Short mmCIF file of N, CA and C in Angstrom, two decimals:
data_model
loop_
_atom_site.label_atom_id
_atom_site.label_comp_id
_atom_site.label_asym_id
_atom_site.label_seq_id
_atom_site.Cartn_x
_atom_site.Cartn_y
_atom_site.Cartn_z
N UNK P 16 0.84 -1.18 0.00
CA UNK P 16 0.00 0.00 0.00
C UNK P 16 0.89 1.24 0.00
N UNK P 17 0.58 2.19 -0.83
CA UNK P 17 1.34 3.43 -0.89
C UNK P 17 0.78 4.38 0.15
N UNK P 18 1.63 4.80 1.07
CA UNK P 18 1.15 5.68 2.13
C UNK P 18 1.27 7.15 1.76
N UNK P 19 2.31 7.49 1.02
CA UNK P 19 2.50 8.89 0.67
C UNK P 19 3.05 8.96 -0.74
N UNK P 20 2.45 9.79 -1.56
CA UNK P 20 2.91 9.96 -2.93
C UNK P 20 3.68 11.26 -3.06
N UNK P 21 4.86 11.16 -3.59
CA UNK P 21 5.64 12.35 -3.86
C UNK P 21 5.47 12.78 -5.30
N UNK P 22 6.20 13.80 -5.71
CA UNK P 22 6.07 14.32 -7.07
C UNK P 22 6.53 13.33 -8.13
N UNK P 23 7.45 12.46 -7.78
CA UNK P 23 8.03 11.55 -8.77
C UNK P 23 7.36 10.18 -8.80
N UNK P 24 6.34 9.98 -8.00
CA UNK P 24 5.65 8.70 -8.00
C UNK P 24 4.57 8.68 -9.06
N UNK P 25 4.32 7.49 -9.56
CA UNK P 25 3.36 7.32 -10.63
C UNK P 25 2.50 6.11 -10.31
N UNK P 26 1.22 6.21 -10.58
CA UNK P 26 0.31 5.09 -10.36
C UNK P 26 -0.16 4.60 -11.72
N UNK P 27 -0.07 3.31 -11.92
CA UNK P 27 -0.55 2.69 -13.14
C UNK P 27 -1.78 1.88 -12.78
N UNK P 28 -2.88 2.17 -13.45
CA UNK P 28 -4.13 1.47 -13.17
C UNK P 28 -4.46 0.58 -14.35
N UNK P 29 -4.77 -0.67 -14.07
CA UNK P 29 -5.10 -1.62 -15.12
C UNK P 29 -6.49 -2.18 -14.90
N UNK P 30 -7.12 -2.56 -15.98
CA UNK P 30 -8.37 -3.28 -15.89
C UNK P 30 -8.08 -4.73 -16.23
N UNK P 31 -8.28 -5.60 -15.29
CA UNK P 31 -8.04 -7.02 -15.51
C UNK P 31 -9.40 -7.70 -15.58
N UNK P 32 -9.80 -8.08 -16.80
CA UNK P 32 -11.13 -8.66 -16.94
C UNK P 32 -11.28 -9.94 -16.13
N UNK P 33 -12.34 -9.99 -15.40
CA UNK P 33 -12.72 -11.18 -14.65
C UNK P 33 -14.22 -11.27 -14.71
N UNK P 34 -14.76 -12.25 -14.11
CA UNK P 34 -16.22 -12.37 -14.06
C UNK P 34 -16.67 -11.80 -12.73
N UNK P 35 -16.93 -10.49 -12.73
CA UNK P 35 -17.28 -9.87 -11.46
C UNK P 35 -18.15 -8.63 -11.62
N UNK P 36 -18.95 -8.41 -10.61
CA UNK P 36 -19.66 -7.14 -10.45
C UNK P 36 -18.92 -6.41 -9.35
N UNK P 37 -18.38 -5.25 -9.67
CA UNK P 37 -17.54 -4.52 -8.71
C UNK P 37 -18.28 -3.40 -7.99
N UNK P 38 -19.47 -3.06 -8.47
CA UNK P 38 -20.28 -2.03 -7.82
C UNK P 38 -21.74 -2.29 -8.11
N UNK P 39 -22.56 -2.27 -7.07
CA UNK P 39 -24.02 -2.36 -7.18
C UNK P 39 -24.55 -1.41 -6.12
N UNK P 40 -24.98 -0.24 -6.55
CA UNK P 40 -25.29 0.82 -5.59
C UNK P 40 -26.61 1.50 -5.92
N UNK P 41 -27.33 1.87 -4.86
CA UNK P 41 -28.56 2.65 -4.98
C UNK P 41 -28.30 4.04 -4.43
N UNK P 42 -28.54 5.05 -5.24
CA UNK P 42 -28.56 6.43 -4.75
C UNK P 42 -30.04 6.70 -4.49
N UNK P 43 -30.42 6.64 -3.22
CA UNK P 43 -31.83 6.62 -2.85
C UNK P 43 -32.57 7.92 -3.13
N UNK P 44 -31.95 9.04 -2.83
CA UNK P 44 -32.61 10.34 -3.00
C UNK P 44 -31.59 11.34 -3.54
N UNK P 45 -31.28 11.25 -4.83
CA UNK P 45 -30.27 12.14 -5.40
C UNK P 45 -30.68 13.61 -5.32
N UNK P 46 -29.69 14.47 -5.19
CA UNK P 46 -29.97 15.91 -5.26
C UNK P 46 -30.17 16.27 -6.73
N UNK P 47 -30.80 17.39 -6.98
CA UNK P 47 -31.12 17.82 -8.35
C UNK P 47 -29.88 17.89 -9.23
N UNK P 48 -28.77 18.33 -8.67
CA UNK P 48 -27.54 18.47 -9.46
C UNK P 48 -27.06 17.13 -10.01
N UNK P 49 -27.30 16.05 -9.28
CA UNK P 49 -26.90 14.72 -9.77
C UNK P 49 -27.74 14.35 -10.98
N UNK P 50 -29.06 14.51 -10.88
CA UNK P 50 -29.93 14.24 -12.03
C UNK P 50 -29.49 15.08 -13.23
N UNK P 51 -29.26 16.37 -13.00
CA UNK P 51 -28.89 17.27 -14.09
C UNK P 51 -27.56 16.86 -14.73
N UNK P 52 -26.58 16.52 -13.91
CA UNK P 52 -25.27 16.12 -14.43
C UNK P 52 -25.34 14.85 -15.25
N UNK P 53 -26.23 13.95 -14.86
CA UNK P 53 -26.37 12.69 -15.58
C UNK P 53 -27.31 12.80 -16.77
N UNK P 54 -28.08 13.87 -16.82
CA UNK P 54 -29.00 14.05 -17.93
C UNK P 54 -30.20 13.13 -17.87
N UNK P 55 -30.63 12.81 -16.66
CA UNK P 55 -31.82 11.96 -16.49
C UNK P 55 -32.91 12.75 -15.78
N UNK P 56 -34.13 12.27 -15.93
CA UNK P 56 -35.25 12.94 -15.28
C UNK P 56 -35.15 12.88 -13.77
N UNK P 57 -35.74 13.84 -13.12
CA UNK P 57 -35.72 13.93 -11.66
C UNK P 57 -36.76 12.97 -11.08
N UNK P 58 -36.52 11.68 -11.24
CA UNK P 58 -37.49 10.67 -10.82
C UNK P 58 -36.81 9.62 -9.96
N UNK P 59 -37.16 9.57 -8.69
CA UNK P 59 -36.78 8.47 -7.82
C UNK P 59 -35.31 8.23 -7.63
N UNK P 60 -35.01 6.97 -7.36
CA UNK P 60 -33.65 6.52 -7.05
C UNK P 60 -32.89 6.21 -8.33
N UNK P 61 -31.57 6.11 -8.19
CA UNK P 61 -30.70 5.75 -9.30
C UNK P 61 -29.94 4.49 -8.91
N UNK P 62 -29.93 3.52 -9.82
CA UNK P 62 -29.16 2.29 -9.62
C UNK P 62 -27.92 2.33 -10.50
N UNK P 63 -26.79 1.91 -9.94
CA UNK P 63 -25.52 1.95 -10.67
C UNK P 63 -24.85 0.58 -10.56
N UNK P 64 -24.38 0.07 -11.70
CA UNK P 64 -23.64 -1.19 -11.75
C UNK P 64 -22.34 -1.00 -12.51
N UNK P 65 -21.32 -1.73 -12.09
CA UNK P 65 -20.06 -1.79 -12.83
C UNK P 65 -19.67 -3.26 -12.93
N UNK P 66 -19.44 -3.73 -14.17
CA UNK P 66 -19.21 -5.15 -14.40
C UNK P 66 -18.01 -5.39 -15.31
N UNK P 67 -17.41 -6.57 -15.14
CA UNK P 67 -16.43 -7.07 -16.10
C UNK P 67 -16.75 -8.54 -16.34
N UNK P 68 -16.61 -9.03 -17.57
CA UNK P 68 -16.26 -8.33 -18.79
C UNK P 68 -17.28 -7.24 -19.10
N UNK P 69 -16.79 -6.21 -19.74
CA UNK P 69 -17.59 -5.01 -19.98
C UNK P 69 -18.88 -5.28 -20.76
N UNK P 70 -18.83 -6.22 -21.68
CA UNK P 70 -20.00 -6.49 -22.52
C UNK P 70 -21.18 -7.04 -21.72
N UNK P 71 -20.93 -7.55 -20.53
CA UNK P 71 -22.03 -8.09 -19.73
C UNK P 71 -22.95 -7.00 -19.21
N UNK P 72 -22.57 -5.75 -19.41
CA UNK P 72 -23.47 -4.64 -19.07
C UNK P 72 -24.78 -4.76 -19.83
N UNK P 73 -24.72 -5.30 -21.03
CA UNK P 73 -25.93 -5.47 -21.85
C UNK P 73 -26.88 -6.45 -21.17
N UNK P 74 -26.35 -7.56 -20.68
CA UNK P 74 -27.16 -8.56 -19.98
C UNK P 74 -27.74 -7.97 -18.71
N UNK P 75 -26.91 -7.25 -17.96
CA UNK P 75 -27.37 -6.65 -16.70
C UNK P 75 -28.50 -5.65 -16.94
N UNK P 76 -28.39 -4.85 -17.97
CA UNK P 76 -29.43 -3.87 -18.28
C UNK P 76 -30.74 -4.58 -18.65
N UNK P 77 -30.64 -5.65 -19.40
CA UNK P 77 -31.82 -6.41 -19.79
C UNK P 77 -32.51 -7.01 -18.56
N UNK P 78 -31.73 -7.61 -17.68
CA UNK P 78 -32.30 -8.20 -16.46
C UNK P 78 -32.92 -7.12 -15.58
N UNK P 79 -32.22 -6.02 -15.40
CA UNK P 79 -32.73 -4.92 -14.57
C UNK P 79 -34.06 -4.40 -15.10
N UNK P 80 -34.14 -4.23 -16.41
CA UNK P 80 -35.36 -3.71 -17.02
C UNK P 80 -36.53 -4.67 -16.94
N UNK P 81 -36.25 -5.96 -16.93
CA UNK P 81 -37.31 -6.97 -16.84
C UNK P 81 -37.74 -7.24 -15.40
N UNK P 82 -36.85 -6.99 -14.45
CA UNK P 82 -37.11 -7.34 -13.05
C UNK P 82 -38.09 -6.40 -12.37
N UNK P 83 -38.11 -5.14 -12.78
CA UNK P 83 -38.97 -4.15 -12.12
C UNK P 83 -39.19 -2.97 -13.05
N UNK P 84 -40.04 -2.06 -12.63
CA UNK P 84 -40.38 -0.89 -13.43
C UNK P 84 -39.30 0.19 -13.29
N UNK P 85 -38.21 0.02 -14.05
CA UNK P 85 -37.13 1.00 -14.05
C UNK P 85 -36.89 1.46 -15.48
N UNK P 86 -36.34 2.65 -15.61
CA UNK P 86 -35.93 3.18 -16.91
C UNK P 86 -34.42 3.04 -17.04
N UNK P 87 -33.98 2.36 -18.08
CA UNK P 87 -32.55 2.21 -18.33
C UNK P 87 -32.04 3.54 -18.90
N UNK P 88 -31.15 4.19 -18.18
CA UNK P 88 -30.64 5.51 -18.56
C UNK P 88 -29.35 5.43 -19.36
N UNK P 89 -28.53 4.41 -19.05
CA UNK P 89 -27.20 4.37 -19.64
C UNK P 89 -26.67 2.94 -19.60
N UNK P 90 -26.14 2.47 -20.73
CA UNK P 90 -25.45 1.19 -20.81
C UNK P 90 -24.21 1.41 -21.66
N UNK P 91 -23.05 1.08 -21.11
CA UNK P 91 -21.81 1.23 -21.87
C UNK P 91 -21.09 -0.10 -21.92
N UNK P 92 -21.13 -0.74 -23.07
CA UNK P 92 -20.49 -2.06 -23.22
C UNK P 92 -18.98 -1.96 -23.27
N UNK P 93 -18.43 -0.75 -23.37
CA UNK P 93 -16.98 -0.57 -23.41
C UNK P 93 -16.39 -0.37 -22.02
N UNK P 94 -17.20 0.09 -21.06
CA UNK P 94 -16.70 0.28 -19.69
C UNK P 94 -17.40 -0.63 -18.69
N UNK P 95 -18.47 -1.28 -19.09
CA UNK P 95 -19.20 -2.15 -18.18
C UNK P 95 -20.08 -1.41 -17.20
N UNK P 96 -20.55 -0.23 -17.58
CA UNK P 96 -21.37 0.59 -16.68
C UNK P 96 -22.84 0.52 -17.08
N UNK P 97 -23.69 0.46 -16.07
CA UNK P 97 -25.14 0.47 -16.28
C UNK P 97 -25.74 1.42 -15.25
N UNK P 98 -26.70 2.23 -15.70
CA UNK P 98 -27.41 3.13 -14.79
C UNK P 98 -28.89 3.10 -15.15
N UNK P 99 -29.73 3.05 -14.13
CA UNK P 99 -31.17 3.09 -14.35
C UNK P 99 -31.82 3.81 -13.19
N UNK P 100 -33.06 4.25 -13.40
CA UNK P 100 -33.75 4.92 -12.30
C UNK P 100 -35.21 4.51 -12.24
N UNK P 101 -35.81 4.80 -11.09
CA UNK P 101 -37.20 4.46 -10.82
C UNK P 101 -37.44 4.64 -9.33
N UNK P 102 -38.59 4.17 -8.86
CA UNK P 102 -38.83 4.28 -7.42
C UNK P 102 -37.83 3.38 -6.69
N UNK P 103 -37.59 3.68 -5.44
CA UNK P 103 -36.52 3.01 -4.69
C UNK P 103 -36.69 1.50 -4.64
N UNK P 104 -37.92 1.04 -4.43
CA UNK P 104 -38.16 -0.41 -4.36
C UNK P 104 -37.85 -1.08 -5.69
N UNK P 105 -38.23 -0.46 -6.79
CA UNK P 105 -37.95 -1.04 -8.11
C UNK P 105 -36.46 -1.09 -8.40
N UNK P 106 -35.75 -0.04 -8.05
CA UNK P 106 -34.30 0.00 -8.27
C UNK P 106 -33.62 -1.09 -7.44
N UNK P 107 -34.01 -1.22 -6.17
CA UNK P 107 -33.41 -2.26 -5.32
C UNK P 107 -33.73 -3.66 -5.85
N UNK P 108 -34.97 -3.87 -6.28
CA UNK P 108 -35.36 -5.16 -6.83
C UNK P 108 -34.54 -5.50 -8.06
N UNK P 109 -34.38 -4.53 -8.95
CA UNK P 109 -33.60 -4.75 -10.17
C UNK P 109 -32.15 -5.10 -9.84
N UNK P 110 -31.55 -4.35 -8.93
CA UNK P 110 -30.16 -4.64 -8.55
C UNK P 110 -30.04 -6.02 -7.91
N UNK P 111 -30.98 -6.36 -7.03
CA UNK P 111 -30.96 -7.69 -6.40
C UNK P 111 -31.03 -8.80 -7.44
N UNK P 112 -31.91 -8.64 -8.43
CA UNK P 112 -32.07 -9.67 -9.45
C UNK P 112 -30.82 -9.80 -10.32
N UNK P 113 -30.21 -8.68 -10.65
CA UNK P 113 -28.96 -8.72 -11.43
C UNK P 113 -27.88 -9.45 -10.64
N UNK P 114 -27.71 -9.07 -9.38
CA UNK P 114 -26.70 -9.72 -8.54
C UNK P 114 -26.96 -11.23 -8.43
N UNK P 115 -28.19 -11.60 -8.20
CA UNK P 115 -28.54 -13.02 -8.05
C UNK P 115 -28.26 -13.79 -9.34
N UNK P 116 -28.70 -13.26 -10.48
CA UNK P 116 -28.50 -13.96 -11.75
C UNK P 116 -27.01 -14.13 -12.06
N UNK P 117 -26.26 -13.04 -11.91
CA UNK P 117 -24.84 -13.11 -12.25
C UNK P 117 -24.09 -14.07 -11.33
N UNK P 118 -24.46 -14.10 -10.07
CA UNK P 118 -23.79 -15.00 -9.11
C UNK P 118 -24.21 -16.45 -9.32
N UNK P 119 -25.52 -16.69 -9.33
CA UNK P 119 -26.03 -18.07 -9.36
C UNK P 119 -25.97 -18.72 -10.74
N UNK P 120 -26.24 -17.96 -11.78
CA UNK P 120 -26.32 -18.54 -13.12
C UNK P 120 -25.01 -18.42 -13.88
N UNK P 121 -24.36 -17.27 -13.79
CA UNK P 121 -23.14 -17.05 -14.57
C UNK P 121 -21.86 -17.28 -13.78
N UNK P 122 -21.97 -17.51 -12.48
CA UNK P 122 -20.79 -17.80 -11.67
C UNK P 122 -19.88 -16.61 -11.43
N UNK P 123 -20.45 -15.42 -11.39
CA UNK P 123 -19.68 -14.20 -11.16
C UNK P 123 -19.40 -14.00 -9.68
N UNK P 124 -18.31 -13.30 -9.39
CA UNK P 124 -18.08 -12.76 -8.06
C UNK P 124 -18.90 -11.48 -7.98
N UNK P 125 -19.58 -11.28 -6.87
CA UNK P 125 -20.40 -10.08 -6.72
C UNK P 125 -20.06 -9.37 -5.42
N UNK P 126 -20.54 -8.17 -5.32
CA UNK P 126 -20.37 -7.35 -4.12
C UNK P 126 -21.73 -7.19 -3.45
N UNK P 127 -21.74 -6.81 -2.18
CA UNK P 127 -23.03 -6.51 -1.54
C UNK P 127 -23.66 -5.25 -2.15
N UNK P 128 -24.97 -5.22 -2.16
CA UNK P 128 -25.70 -4.04 -2.59
C UNK P 128 -25.49 -2.94 -1.56
N UNK P 129 -25.09 -1.76 -2.02
CA UNK P 129 -24.89 -0.63 -1.12
C UNK P 129 -25.90 0.46 -1.44
N UNK P 130 -26.06 1.40 -0.50
CA UNK P 130 -27.10 2.42 -0.65
C UNK P 130 -26.67 3.70 0.05
N UNK P 131 -26.94 4.82 -0.61
CA UNK P 131 -26.67 6.12 0.01
C UNK P 131 -27.86 7.03 -0.19
#
């Protein structure tokens, strides 16, 4: 672990594809600036996922959209990011279903669902 970075230190960050969900988060009550910055309607909670391999974002978005009444706002197959919004219960249900499917059916490593 690097404790202190000086001027001559450099950090190299790599993406090592694995079968994993690295983020599953609910933003329960976003402030208006968050909605505006993301370019989504000011409606309910926001669900965020980050997955590798990146292309599995497509599968996650499909499952999330079928699991509950959410609007898919963003899917990026190049970074593995998915974002959707809806009422808090629907967003949590969608995230739970994605986590369950990826873990039980696809054998992915997953993280606990977090919420702010």
